[in-house]
Short mmCIF file of C-alpha atoms in Angstrom, two decimals:
data_model
loop_
_atom_site.label_atom_id
_atom_site.label_comp_id
_atom_site.label_asym_id
_atom_site.label_seq_id
_atom_site.Cartn_x
_atom_site.Cartn_y
_atom_site.Cartn_z
CA MET A 741 -18.44 17.97 16.62
CA ALA A 742 -19.04 15.35 13.91
CA ILE A 743 -20.80 16.40 10.96
CA VAL A 744 -24.39 15.67 11.02
CA SER A 745 -26.02 14.07 7.99
CA LYS A 746 -29.93 14.12 7.62
CA GLY A 747 -32.18 12.32 5.36
CA LYS A 748 -29.88 9.91 3.66
CA THR A 749 -31.11 6.89 5.12
CA ARG A 750 -33.01 4.13 3.23
CA ASP A 751 -35.33 3.13 6.07
CA ASN A 752 -35.49 6.28 8.20
CA GLU A 753 -34.37 9.71 8.63
CA TYR A 754 -32.41 9.91 11.63
CA ALA A 755 -29.71 12.57 12.87
CA GLU A 756 -28.38 13.22 16.28
CA SER A 757 -26.10 16.19 17.40
CA GLY A 758 -22.71 14.89 17.64
CA MET A 759 -23.20 11.88 15.59
CA GLY A 760 -22.44 12.08 11.83
CA PHE A 761 -23.53 8.81 10.78
CA GLN A 762 -25.89 7.57 8.01
CA SER A 763 -27.95 4.29 8.27
CA ILE A 764 -27.81 3.33 4.64
CA ASN A 765 -29.13 -0.31 5.07
CA ARG A 766 -31.98 -1.89 7.21
CA ARG A 767 -31.75 -1.35 11.05
CA GLU A 768 -32.66 -4.81 12.32
CA MET A 769 -30.09 -6.87 14.24
CA PHE A 770 -28.64 -9.92 12.83
CA VAL A 771 -27.97 -12.61 15.34
CA GLY A 772 -24.54 -14.13 15.42
CA MET A 773 -23.57 -11.87 12.62
CA LYS A 774 -19.75 -10.48 12.64
CA ASN A 775 -19.16 -6.69 12.83
CA VAL A 776 -16.52 -5.44 10.58
CA VAL A 777 -15.33 -1.94 10.89
CA PHE A 778 -13.81 -0.75 7.69
CA LEU A 779 -12.18 2.61 7.81
CA SER A 780 -11.77 4.77 4.47
CA PRO A 781 -13.63 2.32 2.37
CA ASN A 782 -13.75 4.84 -0.29
CA HIS A 783 -10.26 5.56 -0.69
CA PRO A 784 -8.34 4.25 -2.63
CA ALA A 785 -10.97 3.96 -5.01
CA ASN A 786 -10.81 0.14 -5.49
CA TYR A 787 -11.01 -0.48 -1.88
CA TRP A 788 -14.91 -0.89 -2.36
CA HIS A 789 -14.15 -4.36 -3.27
CA PHE A 790 -13.13 -5.28 0.10
CA CYS A 791 -16.37 -4.29 1.57
CA TYR A 792 -18.36 -6.00 -1.24
CA GLU A 793 -16.76 -9.25 -0.68
CA LEU A 794 -16.88 -8.95 3.24
CA LYS A 795 -20.79 -8.56 2.61
CA GLN A 796 -20.82 -11.48 0.28
CA ASN A 797 -19.26 -13.44 3.12
CA GLY A 798 -22.28 -12.72 5.23
CA LEU A 799 -20.50 -10.17 7.33
CA ARG A 800 -22.00 -6.85 8.62
CA VAL A 801 -19.87 -4.09 7.14
CA LEU A 802 -19.72 -0.66 8.91
CA GLY A 803 -17.92 2.09 7.17
CA ILE A 804 -16.08 5.18 8.68
CA GLY A 805 -15.03 7.91 6.02
CA ASP A 806 -14.63 11.57 5.85
CA ALA A 807 -16.28 11.60 2.20
CA PRO A 808 -20.11 12.45 1.92
CA TYR A 809 -22.28 9.74 1.66
CA ASP A 810 -23.65 10.97 -1.79
CA SER A 811 -19.99 10.77 -3.15
CA LEU A 812 -19.63 7.17 -2.55
CA ARG A 813 -20.13 4.90 -5.45
CA GLN A 814 -23.28 2.74 -5.71
CA GLU A 815 -21.36 -0.55 -5.24
CA LEU A 816 -19.71 0.70 -2.01
CA LYS A 817 -22.98 2.07 -0.52
CA GLU A 818 -24.74 -1.42 -1.23
CA SER A 819 -22.01 -3.18 0.35
CA LEU A 820 -22.09 -0.96 3.98
CA HIS A 821 -24.65 -1.78 6.40
CA GLU A 822 -24.14 1.60 7.82
CA TYR A 823 -21.67 4.69 7.22
CA TYR A 824 -20.48 7.06 9.72
CA ARG A 825 -19.02 10.24 8.37
CA VAL A 826 -16.30 12.14 10.26
CA GLU A 827 -14.72 15.44 9.57
CA SER A 828 -11.15 13.87 9.20
CA LEU A 829 -9.88 10.38 9.36
CA GLU A 830 -6.67 12.00 11.00
CA ASN A 831 -8.83 12.93 13.97
CA TYR A 832 -8.57 10.23 16.39
CA GLU A 833 -10.98 11.31 18.63
CA GLU A 834 -13.75 11.76 15.85
CA VAL A 835 -13.01 8.04 14.64
CA TYR A 836 -12.99 6.74 18.22
CA ARG A 837 -16.47 8.12 18.82
CA ALA A 838 -17.47 6.65 15.58
CA VAL A 839 -16.42 3.03 16.58
CA ALA A 840 -18.07 3.72 20.05
CA TYR A 841 -21.26 4.38 18.13
CA PHE A 842 -21.12 1.13 16.35
CA ILE A 843 -20.52 -0.76 19.43
CA HIS A 844 -23.50 0.93 21.13
CA ARG A 845 -25.67 -0.10 18.11
CA TYR A 846 -24.27 -3.40 17.07
CA GLY A 847 -22.32 -4.57 20.02
CA THR A 848 -18.78 -6.08 19.78
CA ILE A 849 -16.61 -5.20 16.85
CA ASP A 850 -15.00 -8.48 15.70
CA TRP A 851 -12.62 -6.63 13.13
CA LEU A 852 -11.32 -3.12 12.45
CA GLU A 853 -9.15 -2.55 9.52
CA SER A 854 -8.14 -0.12 6.78
CA ASN A 855 -5.39 -2.06 4.91
CA ASN A 856 -3.52 1.19 4.71
CA ASP A 857 0.00 1.56 6.25
CA ASP A 858 -0.69 5.38 6.76
CA TYR A 859 -3.41 4.53 9.25
CA ALA A 860 -1.49 1.42 10.71
CA GLU A 861 -0.74 3.24 13.99
CA ARG A 862 -4.42 4.61 14.46
CA ASP A 863 -6.02 1.18 13.55
CA ALA A 864 -3.82 -0.47 16.09
CA ARG A 865 -4.55 2.14 18.96
CA LEU A 866 -8.48 1.75 18.24
CA ARG A 867 -8.06 -2.06 18.39
CA THR A 868 -6.22 -1.80 21.76
CA ALA A 869 -8.88 0.62 23.06
CA TYR A 870 -11.80 -1.55 22.28
CA CYS A 871 -10.39 -5.02 23.01
CA ILE A 872 -10.57 -6.09 19.34
CA THR A 873 -8.16 -8.65 19.29
CA SER A 874 -8.23 -9.92 15.59
CA GLY A 875 -5.21 -7.80 14.29
CA LEU A 876 -2.05 -5.91 15.32
CA GLN A 877 -2.35 -4.07 18.63
CA GLU A 878 -0.82 -0.64 19.74
CA GLU A 879 2.23 -2.03 21.24
CA GLU A 880 2.98 -4.28 18.45
CA VAL A 881 2.74 -1.71 15.81
CA ALA A 882 5.01 0.74 17.71
CA ARG A 883 8.02 -1.52 17.05
CA ILE A 884 7.49 -1.81 13.37
CA ARG A 885 6.55 1.70 12.58
CA SER A 886 10.08 2.93 11.93
CA LYS A 887 12.38 1.93 9.20
CA SER A 888 15.31 1.48 11.75
CA GLY A 889 13.22 -0.68 13.76
CA VAL A 890 12.28 -2.84 10.96
CA LYS A 891 15.82 -3.00 9.75
CA GLU A 892 16.82 -4.70 13.08
CA ILE A 893 13.96 -7.05 12.96
CA PHE A 894 15.09 -8.17 9.32
CA GLN A 895 18.62 -8.53 10.61
CA GLN A 896 17.30 -10.89 13.47
CA ALA A 897 15.61 -12.88 10.85
CA GLY A 898 18.96 -13.36 9.20
CA ILE A 899 18.29 -10.92 6.10
CA GLN A 900 20.81 -8.53 4.80
CA VAL A 901 20.01 -4.74 5.18
CA ALA A 902 21.62 -1.74 3.76
CA ARG A 903 23.89 0.20 6.54
CA TRP A 904 22.25 3.07 8.16
CA HIS A 905 22.68 5.79 10.54
CA MET A 906 19.90 8.08 12.31
CA VAL A 907 20.45 11.54 11.54
CA ASP A 908 22.06 13.55 14.36
CA ASP A 909 24.77 16.21 13.70
CA PHE A 910 27.09 17.14 10.92
CA LYS A 911 30.06 15.23 12.54
CA HIS A 912 28.46 12.10 13.08
CA CYS A 913 26.65 11.98 9.76
CA ALA A 914 29.70 12.75 7.87
CA ALA A 915 31.61 9.79 9.86
CA PHE A 916 28.99 7.43 8.56
CA ILE A 917 29.24 8.67 5.14
CA ARG A 918 33.16 8.31 5.07
CA GLU A 919 32.47 4.50 5.69
CA VAL A 920 29.79 3.92 2.82
CA GLY A 921 30.62 6.77 0.43
CA TYR A 922 28.51 9.39 -1.34
CA PRO A 923 25.87 9.38 -2.71
CA VAL A 924 23.73 8.54 0.33
CA VAL A 925 19.82 8.26 0.76
CA VAL A 926 18.20 10.20 3.32
CA LYS A 927 14.48 9.43 4.26
CA ALA A 928 11.99 9.91 7.11
CA ASP A 929 12.25 6.95 9.81
CA CYS A 930 8.29 6.65 9.70
CA GLY A 931 6.08 6.93 6.82
CA MET A 932 6.05 5.58 3.30
CA ARG A 933 6.16 9.17 1.29
CA SER A 934 8.50 9.59 -1.51
CA ASP A 935 8.77 13.31 -1.18
CA ASP A 936 10.80 12.59 2.34
CA THR A 937 13.44 10.64 0.28
CA ARG A 938 16.33 12.14 -1.48
CA LYS A 939 19.84 11.65 -2.37
CA LEU A 940 22.89 13.46 -0.99
CA HIS A 941 25.97 13.85 -2.97
CA ASN A 942 28.32 15.73 -0.91
CA ASP A 943 28.95 17.78 2.41
CA GLU A 944 27.13 20.83 1.04
CA GLU A 945 23.89 19.06 0.43
CA LEU A 946 24.35 17.13 3.75
CA LYS A 947 24.60 20.67 5.48
CA ALA A 948 21.81 21.98 3.66
CA PHE A 949 19.53 19.11 4.71
CA LEU A 950 20.60 19.44 8.25
CA GLU A 951 19.45 23.08 8.32
CA SER A 952 16.31 22.47 6.47
CA ARG A 953 14.88 19.42 7.90
CA GLU A 954 11.85 19.44 10.23
CA PRO A 955 13.16 19.33 13.74
CA GLU A 956 10.78 16.99 15.07
CA GLU A 957 11.23 14.54 12.51
CA LYS A 958 13.45 11.52 12.74
CA TYR A 959 15.49 10.74 9.47
CA LEU A 960 18.03 8.09 8.58
CA LEU A 961 20.93 8.10 6.26
CA GLU A 962 21.31 5.00 4.26
CA GLU A 963 23.91 3.69 1.90
CA LEU A 964 22.95 3.76 -1.76
CA VAL A 965 22.13 0.28 -3.00
CA HIS A 966 22.27 -0.71 -6.76
CA GLY A 967 19.33 -2.95 -7.43
CA GLU A 968 15.96 -3.52 -8.80
CA LEU A 969 13.16 -3.34 -6.29
CA VAL A 970 11.20 -6.35 -5.47
CA SER A 971 8.49 -7.13 -3.08
CA TYR A 972 6.70 -9.90 -1.23
CA ASP A 973 2.95 -9.30 -0.99
CA ALA A 974 0.99 -11.88 0.97
CA VAL A 975 -2.38 -12.21 2.94
CA ILE A 976 -1.43 -13.66 6.33
CA ASP A 977 -3.93 -15.70 8.56
CA ALA A 978 -4.43 -15.39 12.33
CA SER A 979 -1.58 -18.00 12.90
CA GLY A 980 1.14 -15.93 11.02
CA GLU A 981 0.87 -18.28 8.08
CA PRO A 982 0.47 -17.00 4.31
CA ILE A 983 -2.53 -18.21 2.53
CA PHE A 984 -1.70 -16.22 -0.58
CA GLU A 985 1.72 -14.89 -1.85
CA THR A 986 2.87 -13.04 -4.80
CA GLY A 987 5.46 -10.29 -5.80
CA ASN A 988 6.19 -7.49 -8.13
CA VAL A 989 9.45 -6.07 -9.70
CA THR A 990 10.33 -2.23 -10.17
CA PRO A 991 13.38 -2.03 -12.58
CA PHE A 992 14.01 1.62 -11.06
CA THR A 993 12.76 2.94 -7.89
CA GLY A 994 9.78 5.44 -7.35
CA MET A 995 12.15 8.00 -6.00
CA MET A 996 13.92 8.04 -9.33
CA THR A 997 10.44 8.36 -11.05
CA ALA A 998 9.54 11.07 -8.77
CA LYS A 999 12.41 13.25 -8.56
CA GLU A 1000 13.76 13.03 -12.12
CA LYS A 1001 10.16 12.99 -13.52
CA ASP A 1002 10.85 9.73 -15.32
CA ASN A 1003 8.49 7.22 -16.92
CA ALA A 1004 7.20 4.47 -14.50
CA ILE A 1005 7.58 0.78 -14.79
CA TYR A 1006 6.90 -2.07 -12.57
CA TYR A 1007 5.21 -5.47 -13.03
CA ALA A 1008 3.56 -8.46 -11.07
CA HIS A 1009 4.71 -12.01 -11.61
CA GLY A 1010 2.58 -14.99 -10.94
CA GLU A 1011 5.50 -17.18 -10.00
CA LEU A 1012 7.20 -15.74 -6.93
CA PRO A 1013 11.06 -16.31 -6.71
CA GLY A 1014 12.01 -18.84 -4.04
CA ASP A 1015 14.48 -16.51 -2.24
CA THR A 1016 11.81 -13.86 -2.14
CA ARG A 1017 9.19 -16.19 -0.62
CA GLU A 1018 11.95 -17.55 2.01
CA ALA A 1019 12.95 -13.98 3.03
CA GLY A 1020 9.38 -12.69 3.06
CA ARG A 1021 8.04 -15.56 5.29
CA ALA A 1022 11.17 -15.21 7.68
CA ALA A 1023 10.32 -11.50 8.04
CA VAL A 1024 6.75 -12.12 8.60
CA LYS A 1025 7.43 -14.55 11.49
CA HIS A 1026 10.03 -12.10 13.19
CA ILE A 1027 7.86 -9.13 12.65
CA GLY A 1028 4.72 -11.04 14.20
CA ILE A 1029 2.43 -10.25 11.36
CA ARG A 1030 -0.99 -11.66 11.33
CA SER A 1031 -4.61 -11.39 10.05
CA ARG A 1032 -3.61 -8.86 7.33
CA PHE A 1033 -2.12 -7.89 3.97
CA VAL A 1034 1.81 -7.21 4.17
CA HIS A 1035 4.03 -5.64 1.50
CA LEU A 1036 7.76 -6.18 2.28
CA ALA A 1037 10.17 -4.49 -0.02
CA PHE A 1038 13.59 -5.64 -0.97
CA PHE A 1039 16.54 -4.82 -3.32
CA ARG A 1040 17.92 -7.37 -5.57
CA LEU A 1041 21.34 -6.21 -6.31
CA THR A 1042 22.32 -5.63 -10.00
CA GLN A 1043 26.04 -5.63 -9.23
CA ASP A 1044 28.45 -6.78 -6.44
CA HIS A 1045 28.29 -4.61 -3.66
CA PRO A 1046 31.00 -4.43 -0.95
CA GLY A 1047 29.51 -5.49 2.60
CA LEU A 1048 26.06 -6.74 1.11
CA GLY A 1049 26.80 -9.51 -1.27
CA LYS A 1050 27.03 -10.55 -4.82
CA LYS A 1051 24.77 -9.50 -7.76
CA GLY A 1052 21.43 -11.13 -7.61
CA LYS A 1053 21.31 -11.12 -3.52
CA LEU A 1054 18.21 -9.91 -1.76
CA VAL A 1055 18.75 -6.88 0.61
CA ALA A 1056 15.78 -5.91 2.77
CA LEU A 1057 14.58 -2.49 2.58
CA GLU A 1058 10.97 -1.61 4.32
CA ALA A 1059 7.79 -3.33 5.66
CA THR A 1060 4.27 -1.96 4.88
CA MET A 1061 1.29 -2.91 7.18
CA GLY A 1062 -1.10 -2.93 4.39
CA THR A 1063 -1.41 -3.27 0.66
CA ALA A 1064 1.02 -1.71 -1.76
CA GLY A 1065 -0.50 1.49 -3.51
CA GLY A 1066 -1.79 2.59 -6.93
CA TYR A 1067 -3.44 -0.41 -8.93
CA TRP A 1068 -1.24 -3.17 -7.67
CA LEU A 1069 -4.16 -5.21 -6.26
CA ASP A 1070 -5.85 -5.38 -9.59
CA MET A 1071 -2.57 -6.18 -11.21
CA ILE A 1072 -2.14 -9.20 -8.76
CA ASN A 1073 -5.57 -10.24 -9.84
CA PHE A 1074 -4.62 -10.04 -13.51
CA ALA A 1075 -1.21 -11.62 -13.15
CA ASN A 1076 -2.41 -14.70 -11.07
CA GLY A 1077 -6.06 -15.12 -12.55
CA THR A 1078 -7.68 -14.70 -8.87
CA ASP A 1079 -9.38 -12.19 -6.46
CA VAL A 1080 -7.29 -11.00 -3.74
CA TYR A 1081 -9.92 -8.75 -2.37
CA LYS A 1082 -12.24 -12.13 -1.79
CA ILE A 1083 -9.06 -13.95 -0.46
CA TRP A 1084 -8.72 -11.37 2.21
CA ALA A 1085 -12.48 -11.28 2.99
CA ASP A 1086 -12.34 -15.02 3.22
CA MET A 1087 -9.55 -14.86 5.69
CA ILE A 1088 -11.75 -12.39 7.82
CA ALA A 1089 -14.80 -14.76 7.68
CA PHE A 1090 -13.57 -18.22 7.45
CA GLY A 1091 -9.82 -18.03 8.62
CA GLU A 1092 -8.80 -19.39 5.22
CA SER A 1093 -9.80 -19.26 1.53
CA GLN A 1094 -10.14 -21.65 -1.13
CA ARG A 1095 -9.65 -19.09 -3.83
CA CYS A 1096 -6.29 -19.56 -5.56
CA ALA A 1097 -4.42 -18.61 -8.43
CA GLN A 1098 -5.84 -19.73 -11.75
CA GLN A 1099 -2.90 -18.75 -13.76
CA ARG A 1100 0.72 -17.76 -13.72
CA GLY A 1101 1.69 -14.81 -15.91
CA TYR A 1102 2.85 -11.19 -15.90
CA CYS A 1103 1.14 -8.04 -15.53
CA ALA A 1104 2.97 -4.78 -16.43
CA PHE A 1105 2.36 -1.05 -15.44
CA VAL A 1106 3.73 1.38 -17.71
CA GLY A 1107 3.29 5.16 -16.98
CA ARG A 1108 4.27 7.69 -19.56
CA ARG A 1109 5.30 11.04 -18.56
CA ASP A 1110 3.73 14.09 -20.38
CA GLY A 1111 6.20 16.27 -22.62
CA LYS A 1112 8.34 13.21 -23.74
CA ARG A 1113 8.47 12.32 -27.25
CA PHE A 1114 7.41 8.55 -27.70
CA ILE A 1115 8.17 6.76 -30.98
CA ILE A 1116 4.97 4.73 -30.60
CA SER A 1117 1.83 6.90 -30.51
CA HIS A 1118 -1.04 6.08 -27.96
CA GLU A 1119 -3.37 5.06 -30.78
CA ARG A 1120 -0.77 2.71 -32.41
CA LEU A 1121 0.20 1.03 -28.82
CA MET A 1122 -3.51 0.60 -28.32
CA ARG A 1123 -4.05 -1.21 -31.65
CA LYS A 1124 -0.95 -3.37 -31.19
CA TYR A 1125 -1.70 -4.60 -27.64
CA ARG A 1126 -5.57 -4.54 -27.63
CA GLU A 1127 -5.81 -8.10 -26.73
CA ASN A 1128 -3.26 -7.73 -23.53
CA LEU A 1129 -4.35 -4.31 -22.22
CA ARG A 1130 -6.48 -4.34 -19.14
CA MET A 1131 -6.42 -0.71 -17.95
CA VAL A 1132 -5.75 2.34 -19.72
CA GLN A 1133 -6.23 5.89 -18.39
CA ARG A 1134 -4.95 9.12 -17.01
CA VAL A 1135 -3.12 8.83 -13.68
CA PRO A 1136 -4.89 11.02 -10.88
CA GLU A 1137 -2.89 14.20 -10.13
CA GLU A 1138 -1.86 13.03 -6.72
CA LEU A 1139 -0.26 9.93 -8.01
CA THR A 1140 1.65 11.45 -11.03
CA GLY A 1141 4.85 11.92 -9.10
CA LEU A 1142 5.29 8.15 -8.82
CA MET A 1143 3.35 6.92 -11.66
CA ALA A 1144 3.70 9.47 -14.43
CA ASN A 1145 0.67 10.77 -16.41
CA GLN A 1146 -0.73 8.17 -18.85
CA MET A 1147 -0.86 4.51 -17.69
CA TYR A 1148 -1.25 1.02 -19.34
CA VAL A 1149 -1.83 -2.11 -17.52
CA ALA A 1150 -1.21 -5.18 -19.73
CA VAL A 1151 -1.24 -8.84 -19.24
CA PHE A 1152 1.28 -11.32 -20.88
CA GLU A 1153 1.92 -15.27 -20.55
CA THR A 1154 5.69 -14.85 -20.93
CA LYS A 1155 8.25 -12.18 -19.59
CA GLU A 1156 9.61 -11.77 -23.07
CA GLU A 1157 6.25 -10.70 -24.44
CA MET A 1158 5.98 -8.38 -21.52
CA ASP A 1159 9.56 -6.92 -22.06
CA ALA A 1160 8.63 -6.11 -25.55
CA PHE A 1161 5.46 -4.12 -24.60
CA CYS A 1162 7.41 -2.11 -22.19
CA ALA A 1163 9.99 -1.48 -24.75
CA ASP A 1164 7.47 -0.11 -27.13
CA ALA A 1165 5.51 1.81 -24.51
CA LEU A 1166 8.57 3.63 -23.40
CA TRP A 1167 10.48 4.21 -26.67
CA CYS A 1168 11.35 7.82 -26.75
CA GLU A 1169 13.27 10.08 -29.01
CA ASN A 1170 16.69 11.49 -27.80
CA VAL A 1171 16.26 15.08 -26.81
CA ALA A 1172 19.35 16.84 -26.26
#
């Protein structure tokens, strides 16, 4: 039974047993208006911008979420034509009924999206169930949800991948490790959680992992790649062509940040390297991505690697059917002088966007880990880079594993200026 919410409408007070919805805008019908269902419009917190831009483009935005209506920020309330609250977004049947209600009330749904990789399978299942053809369907998503499946697609596109082995028993895992050597990385085959990713350094750790792993979960072993993490991020139109492209660089991986309780650093660059663009476009074509954001992750080798190639070569890692997390979308905007929320909403409404990059710079994210002794104080850092800083705040507790505790987002015209800022921000005393 869905949660019933009463008395939260602007033009009426309406509640029906089994329907946890709130009509938060006028009830009149708009002839010819496209209906867009946006799932979890309040989380991540910056996703309200998507709903705002959709509404600005003349679309009817219908939200489904598990947060109480009163907890939604005012800008989001004003962007949604109607909001249906469910008990849990993880409950497919609840969300299914919510979409059914919107169809009953407003007719055909033209788009359904969350822009969240964690919900990619559910979104595709709902599109397939309700014949919403603007987006990936259930069968299409099934082939790209596993890391092993995406690796095979990368290979078909001619992109190098790290060698891997699906976890089975000790004998076969050990045979694979003899080929690539310790340490190896073990990770869940599906999902993007860093807490399911770890290094194994010897047979004892391998045995311990095999004994403790979740039996119903599929895992893969992967050779350790020495490289910096780079990405291809794009808004892809209905024909599979990019209408906006950018990327980021992470000098050390999120796994290192989380497991070793280190500081965090990554940056957006307005000028996408040619090989990253070429690899990203090839992967998009072979995966069959269309009408959405995509985030593709690669390693750029920092040393020659037997079997993979020379220093500087790209090695494909993973594909995310949504945006990268954290504050990445805002950093894209800062680095490119643009608005990717609007670009995406334009793609939904018009199939294209006239909004483009107005500048090509660098935007750095630096996360300081509590407990470390930084040479340059917070106050001094704020004074020195006051003209460059765009966001300064404490990181939400649920993100501190990957992003540390105190964050700074700053914009620079050159990489040299950005590197100096990062060095200042992360300069620590050596503690024995």
